Each structure stands twice: as C-alpha cells, then as structure tokens.
Tab-separated table of C-alpha atoms and ligand atoms in Angstrom:
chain	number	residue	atom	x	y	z
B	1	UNK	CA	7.730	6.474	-4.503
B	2	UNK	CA	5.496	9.805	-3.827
B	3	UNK	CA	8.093	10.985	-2.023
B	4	UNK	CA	10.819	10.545	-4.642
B	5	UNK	CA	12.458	12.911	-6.576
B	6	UNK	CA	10.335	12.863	-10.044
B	7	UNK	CA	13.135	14.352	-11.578
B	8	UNK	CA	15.514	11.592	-10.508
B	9	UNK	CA	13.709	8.440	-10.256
B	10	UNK	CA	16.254	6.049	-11.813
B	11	UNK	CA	18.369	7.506	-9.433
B	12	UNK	CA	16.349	6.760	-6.366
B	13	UNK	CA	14.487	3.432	-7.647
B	14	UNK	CA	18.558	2.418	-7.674
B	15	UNK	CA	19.073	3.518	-4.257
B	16	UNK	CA	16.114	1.384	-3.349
B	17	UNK	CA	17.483	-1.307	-5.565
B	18	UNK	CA	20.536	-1.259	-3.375
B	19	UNK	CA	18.847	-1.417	0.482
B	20	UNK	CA	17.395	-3.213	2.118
B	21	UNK	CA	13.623	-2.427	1.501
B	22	UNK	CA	11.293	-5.315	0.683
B	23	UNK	CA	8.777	-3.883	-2.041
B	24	UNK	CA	8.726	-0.577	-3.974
B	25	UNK	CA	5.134	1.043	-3.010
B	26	UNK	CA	3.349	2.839	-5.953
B	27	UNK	CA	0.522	5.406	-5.087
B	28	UNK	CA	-1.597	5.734	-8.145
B	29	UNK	CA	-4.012	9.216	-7.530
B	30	UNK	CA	-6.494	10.216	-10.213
B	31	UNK	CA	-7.615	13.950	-8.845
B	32	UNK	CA	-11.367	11.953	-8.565
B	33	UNK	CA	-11.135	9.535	-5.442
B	34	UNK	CA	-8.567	11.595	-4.053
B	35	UNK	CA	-7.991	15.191	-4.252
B	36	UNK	CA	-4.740	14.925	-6.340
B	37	UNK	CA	-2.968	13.246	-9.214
B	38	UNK	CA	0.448	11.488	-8.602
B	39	UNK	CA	0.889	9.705	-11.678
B	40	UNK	CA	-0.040	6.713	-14.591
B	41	UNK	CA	1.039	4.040	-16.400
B	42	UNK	CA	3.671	5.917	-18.869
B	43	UNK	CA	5.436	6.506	-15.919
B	44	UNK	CA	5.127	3.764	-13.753
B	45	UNK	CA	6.595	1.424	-17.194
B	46	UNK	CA	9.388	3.480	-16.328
B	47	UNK	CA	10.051	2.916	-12.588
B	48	UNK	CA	9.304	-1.296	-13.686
B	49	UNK	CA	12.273	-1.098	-15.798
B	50	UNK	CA	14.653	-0.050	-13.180
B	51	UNK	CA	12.759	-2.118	-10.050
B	52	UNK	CA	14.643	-4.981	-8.769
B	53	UNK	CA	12.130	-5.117	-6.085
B	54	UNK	CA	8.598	-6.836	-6.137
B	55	UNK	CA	5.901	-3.764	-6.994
B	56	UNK	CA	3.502	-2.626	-4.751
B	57	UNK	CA	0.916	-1.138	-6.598
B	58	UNK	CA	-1.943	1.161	-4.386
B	59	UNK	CA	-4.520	2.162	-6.303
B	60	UNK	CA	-6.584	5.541	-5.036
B	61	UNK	CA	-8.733	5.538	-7.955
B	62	UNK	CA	-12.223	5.100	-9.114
B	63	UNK	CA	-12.879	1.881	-11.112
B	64	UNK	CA	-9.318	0.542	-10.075
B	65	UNK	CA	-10.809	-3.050	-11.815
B	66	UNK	CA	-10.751	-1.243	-15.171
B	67	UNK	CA	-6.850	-1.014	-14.986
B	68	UNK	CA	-6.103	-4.893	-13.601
B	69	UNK	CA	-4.210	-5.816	-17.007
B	70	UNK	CA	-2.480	-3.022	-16.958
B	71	UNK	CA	-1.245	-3.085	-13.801
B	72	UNK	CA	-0.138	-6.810	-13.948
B	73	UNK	CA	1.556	-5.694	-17.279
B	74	UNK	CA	4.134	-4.082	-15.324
B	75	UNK	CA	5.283	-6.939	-13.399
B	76	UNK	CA	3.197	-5.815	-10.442
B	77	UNK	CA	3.549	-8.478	-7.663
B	78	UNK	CA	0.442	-6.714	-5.128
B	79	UNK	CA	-2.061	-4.737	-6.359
B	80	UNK	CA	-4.455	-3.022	-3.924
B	81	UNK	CA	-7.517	-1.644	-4.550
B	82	UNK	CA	-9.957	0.634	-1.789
B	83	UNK	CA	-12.979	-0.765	-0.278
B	84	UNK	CA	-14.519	2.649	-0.598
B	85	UNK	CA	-13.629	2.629	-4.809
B	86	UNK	CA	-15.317	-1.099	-5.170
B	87	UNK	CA	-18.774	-1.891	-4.380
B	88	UNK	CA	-18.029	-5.317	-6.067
B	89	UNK	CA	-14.994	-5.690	-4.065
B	90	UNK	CA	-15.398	-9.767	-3.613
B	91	UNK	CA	-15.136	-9.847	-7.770
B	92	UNK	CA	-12.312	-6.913	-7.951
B	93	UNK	CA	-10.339	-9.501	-5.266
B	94	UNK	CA	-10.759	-12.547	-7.546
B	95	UNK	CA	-10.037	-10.857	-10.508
B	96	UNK	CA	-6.921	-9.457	-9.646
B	97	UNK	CA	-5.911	-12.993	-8.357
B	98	UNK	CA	-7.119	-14.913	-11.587
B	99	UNK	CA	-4.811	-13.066	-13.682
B	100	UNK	CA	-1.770	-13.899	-11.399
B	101	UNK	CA	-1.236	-11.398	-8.519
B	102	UNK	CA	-1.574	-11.330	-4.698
B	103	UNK	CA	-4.722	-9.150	-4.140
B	104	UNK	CA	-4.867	-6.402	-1.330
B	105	UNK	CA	-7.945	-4.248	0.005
B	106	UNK	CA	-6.986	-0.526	1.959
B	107	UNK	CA	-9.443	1.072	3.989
B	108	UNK	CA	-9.461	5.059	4.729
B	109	UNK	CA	-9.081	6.219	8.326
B	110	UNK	CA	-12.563	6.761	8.869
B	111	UNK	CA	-13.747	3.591	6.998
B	112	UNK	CA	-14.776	0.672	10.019
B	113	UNK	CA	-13.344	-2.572	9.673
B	114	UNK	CA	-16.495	-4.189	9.087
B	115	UNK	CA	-16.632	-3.223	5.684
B	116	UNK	CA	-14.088	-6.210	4.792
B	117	UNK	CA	-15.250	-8.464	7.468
B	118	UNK	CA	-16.594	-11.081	4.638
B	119	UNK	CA	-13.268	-11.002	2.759
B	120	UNK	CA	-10.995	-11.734	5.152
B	121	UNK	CA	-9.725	-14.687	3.582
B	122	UNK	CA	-10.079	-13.954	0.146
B	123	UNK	CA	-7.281	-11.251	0.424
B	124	UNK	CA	-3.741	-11.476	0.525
B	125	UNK	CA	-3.370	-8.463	2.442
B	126	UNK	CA	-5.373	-5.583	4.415
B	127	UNK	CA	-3.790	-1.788	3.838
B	128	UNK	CA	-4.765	0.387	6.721
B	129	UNK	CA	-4.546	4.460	5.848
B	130	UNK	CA	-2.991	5.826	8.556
B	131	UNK	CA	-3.754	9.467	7.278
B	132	UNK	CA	-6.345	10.693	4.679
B	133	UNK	CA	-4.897	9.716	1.397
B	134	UNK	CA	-3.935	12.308	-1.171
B	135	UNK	CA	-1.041	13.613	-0.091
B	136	UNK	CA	2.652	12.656	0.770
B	137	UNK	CA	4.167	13.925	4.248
B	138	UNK	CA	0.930	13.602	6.322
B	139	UNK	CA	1.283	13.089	10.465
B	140	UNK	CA	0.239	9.683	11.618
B	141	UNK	CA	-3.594	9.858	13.056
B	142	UNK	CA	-2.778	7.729	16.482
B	143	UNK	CA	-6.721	5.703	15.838
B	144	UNK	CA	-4.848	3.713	13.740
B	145	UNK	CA	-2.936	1.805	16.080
B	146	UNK	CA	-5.877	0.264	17.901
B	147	UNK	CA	-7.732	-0.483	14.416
B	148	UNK	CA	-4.536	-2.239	13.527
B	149	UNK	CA	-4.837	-4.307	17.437
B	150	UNK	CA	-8.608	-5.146	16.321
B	151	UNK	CA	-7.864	-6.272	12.629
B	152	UNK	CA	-5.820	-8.506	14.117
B	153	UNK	CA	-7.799	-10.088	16.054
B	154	UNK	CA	-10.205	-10.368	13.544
B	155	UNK	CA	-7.473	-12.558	10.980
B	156	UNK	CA	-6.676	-14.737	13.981
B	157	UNK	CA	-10.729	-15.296	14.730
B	158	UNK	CA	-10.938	-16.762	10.891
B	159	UNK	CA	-7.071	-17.764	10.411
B	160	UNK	CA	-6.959	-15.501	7.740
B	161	UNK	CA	-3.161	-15.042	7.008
B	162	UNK	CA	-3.661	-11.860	5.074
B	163	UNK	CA	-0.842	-9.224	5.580
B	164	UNK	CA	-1.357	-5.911	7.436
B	165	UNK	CA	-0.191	-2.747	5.753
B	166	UNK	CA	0.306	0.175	7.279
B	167	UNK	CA	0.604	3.803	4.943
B	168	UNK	CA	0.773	7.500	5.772
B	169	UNK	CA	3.041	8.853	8.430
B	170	UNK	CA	4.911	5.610	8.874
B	171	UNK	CA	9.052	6.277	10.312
B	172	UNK	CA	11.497	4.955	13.003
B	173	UNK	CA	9.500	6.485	16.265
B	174	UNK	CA	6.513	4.552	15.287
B	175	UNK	CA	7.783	1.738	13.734
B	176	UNK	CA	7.747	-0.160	16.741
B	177	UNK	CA	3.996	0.052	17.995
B	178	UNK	CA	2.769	-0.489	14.602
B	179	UNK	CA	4.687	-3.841	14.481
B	180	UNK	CA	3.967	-4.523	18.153
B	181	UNK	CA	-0.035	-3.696	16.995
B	182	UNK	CA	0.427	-6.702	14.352
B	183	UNK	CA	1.085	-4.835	11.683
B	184	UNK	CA	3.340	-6.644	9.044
B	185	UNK	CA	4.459	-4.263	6.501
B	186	UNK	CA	5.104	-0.873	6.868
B	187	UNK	CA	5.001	1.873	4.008
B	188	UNK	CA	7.408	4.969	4.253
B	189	UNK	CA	7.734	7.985	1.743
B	190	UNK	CA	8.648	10.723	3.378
B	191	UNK	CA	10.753	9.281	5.999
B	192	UNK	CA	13.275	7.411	3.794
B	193	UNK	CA	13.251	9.847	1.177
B	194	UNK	CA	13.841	13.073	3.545
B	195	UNK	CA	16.127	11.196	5.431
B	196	UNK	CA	20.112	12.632	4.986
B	197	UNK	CA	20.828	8.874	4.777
B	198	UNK	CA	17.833	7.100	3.243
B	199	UNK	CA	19.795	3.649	3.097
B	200	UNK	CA	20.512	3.846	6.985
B	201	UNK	CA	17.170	4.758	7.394
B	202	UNK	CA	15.227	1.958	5.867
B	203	UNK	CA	17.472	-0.017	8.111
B	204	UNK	CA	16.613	2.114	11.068
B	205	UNK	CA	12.886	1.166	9.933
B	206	UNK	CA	13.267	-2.455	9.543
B	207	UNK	CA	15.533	-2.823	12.722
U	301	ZN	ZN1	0.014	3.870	-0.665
C-alpha cells in the first residue's frame, strides 16, 4: 500500500479487492527505525474495513511488540517484525503467535542470515529487504538473490516450512529469479501501482 494513492485508498484497496493479489502488504514507518513515517493505526482501521484480502502487516518500527494487540485488532493475518528492532525476537515470535497470528521476521540488506538461524522454525515466514527500507520506489540490490538461494537452503537443512518474502524493488523482470531463488511471496508497490494497468500487472507478476 506505500505506493497507493493516500488520497484514494478505498479506491485502490477495491482494485486490489478485485485481482488477483494474495495479501494486501502494510509498511508501518515510525521516522525512528527508519528514516520516514508512512502511517498508523487510524489509518490502517481504515484500509481493514475495505480489505477483502488477508493483511500483511510489516512493521519498521522500534518496539514493534508494544503494538501486537493492536495490530491483531485489525484482522491482521501476518504480522512481521525486524530482527534488527527485537533483541528478544524468540518472545516477540511467540507472542505474536499466542494471540492468534502467523508470525514473520525481515532482515535488512546488510543484516547476515545468521541472525535468525535459531528461529527458523519458530517463524511462519522470513521477509528479505531487497533495498534499504524507508522508502517506496527503490531499485532492487542484486545480493539479494543469492541470500534468498542460501536461506533456502538453510529451511530445507531444518525442514523449516517458513515462507520467503521478498520486498523492495520487486516487478515482472525479476519476478522470475526471485521465485526460481525459492522465494515464495513477492511484495510489489511501485510496480502494480505505477503500472497503466495495475490489474494486468499483478497478473503479469504472478504469471
Ligand atoms: Zn514491507
């Protein structure tokens, strides 16, 4: 949704409502862990009203286990919380899943894998930044790909069957490799909502 229209997003949460997308991705920014704000809870109470979608809610925040009830509050179905933001991140994990919801960790670019090695198969699902996180729009930083290969690898070593997320610079011409790279869902702002035909294009994506 950061690349929505703010200004129309009953409009475009529709036009979601009506592809074929899977989840509707919400990047929550509080101008501390990243530098810029995107937007809160008034706000996102109003995108849950008009989601027909499951909610995928990405927190870039500091003390993203202070907001848990609130987030499940608005039917959230994943909520994701960064490594980097947690130092408790085994207890962040199980609390999100003992109030009800699948439970997903996202690493920056320059964050190694390692740093989730022990809860691989406490988590639903692993979110790989594919750009610096902050901003909509960013280019794609090509690393990612092989830290996506290794991540892999590292599920299948523990059968862990956590999901692989993939945000920032995510459209058609790289849609491909990141799936080939074992990457199971992909996150796209600026690509869908740029796109002359956004409904084509999220079909484009998950052709
Ligand atoms: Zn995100």
């Amino acid at each position: 949704m950061l690349a929505a229209d703010f200004g129309n997003l009953e409009r475009d949460i529709s036009m979601l409502n009506a592809s074929h997308c899977d989840w509707i991705h919400l990047d929550v920014m509080d101008g501390v862990f990243v530098p810029n704000i995107s937007f809160g809870f008034p706000v996102m109470e109003a995108m849950a009203k008009v989601a027909k979608k499951p909610l995928d809610v990405h927190l870039m925040i500091v003390h993203p286990e202070k907001f848990i009830h609130e987030v499940k509050a608005l039917g959230t179905y994943m909520m994701s919380v960064h490594q980097e933001a947690c130092p408790h991140l085994h207890r962040v994990v199980q609390q999100i899943k003992n109030v009800g919801m699948k439970a997903g960790v996202v690493l920056n670019p320059a964050t190694p894998l390692c740093m989730i090695e022990e809860v691989l198969t406490n988590v639903d699902m692993i979110l790989l930044m594919a750009v610096n996180p902050g901003f909509g729009g960013q280019k794609f930083i090509p690393q990612t790909l092989d830290k996506i290969k290794r991540l892999r690898q590292m599920l299948d070593a523990v059968q862990s069957d956590a999901l692989i997320e993939i945000d920032g610079g995510v459209s058609r011409f790289n849609a491909n490799e990141l799936y080939d790279a074992g990457a199971n869902v992909l996150v796209a702002g600026s690509a869908v909502f740029n796109a002359s035909d956004p409904i084509a294009e999220i079909d484009a994506l998950k052709a």
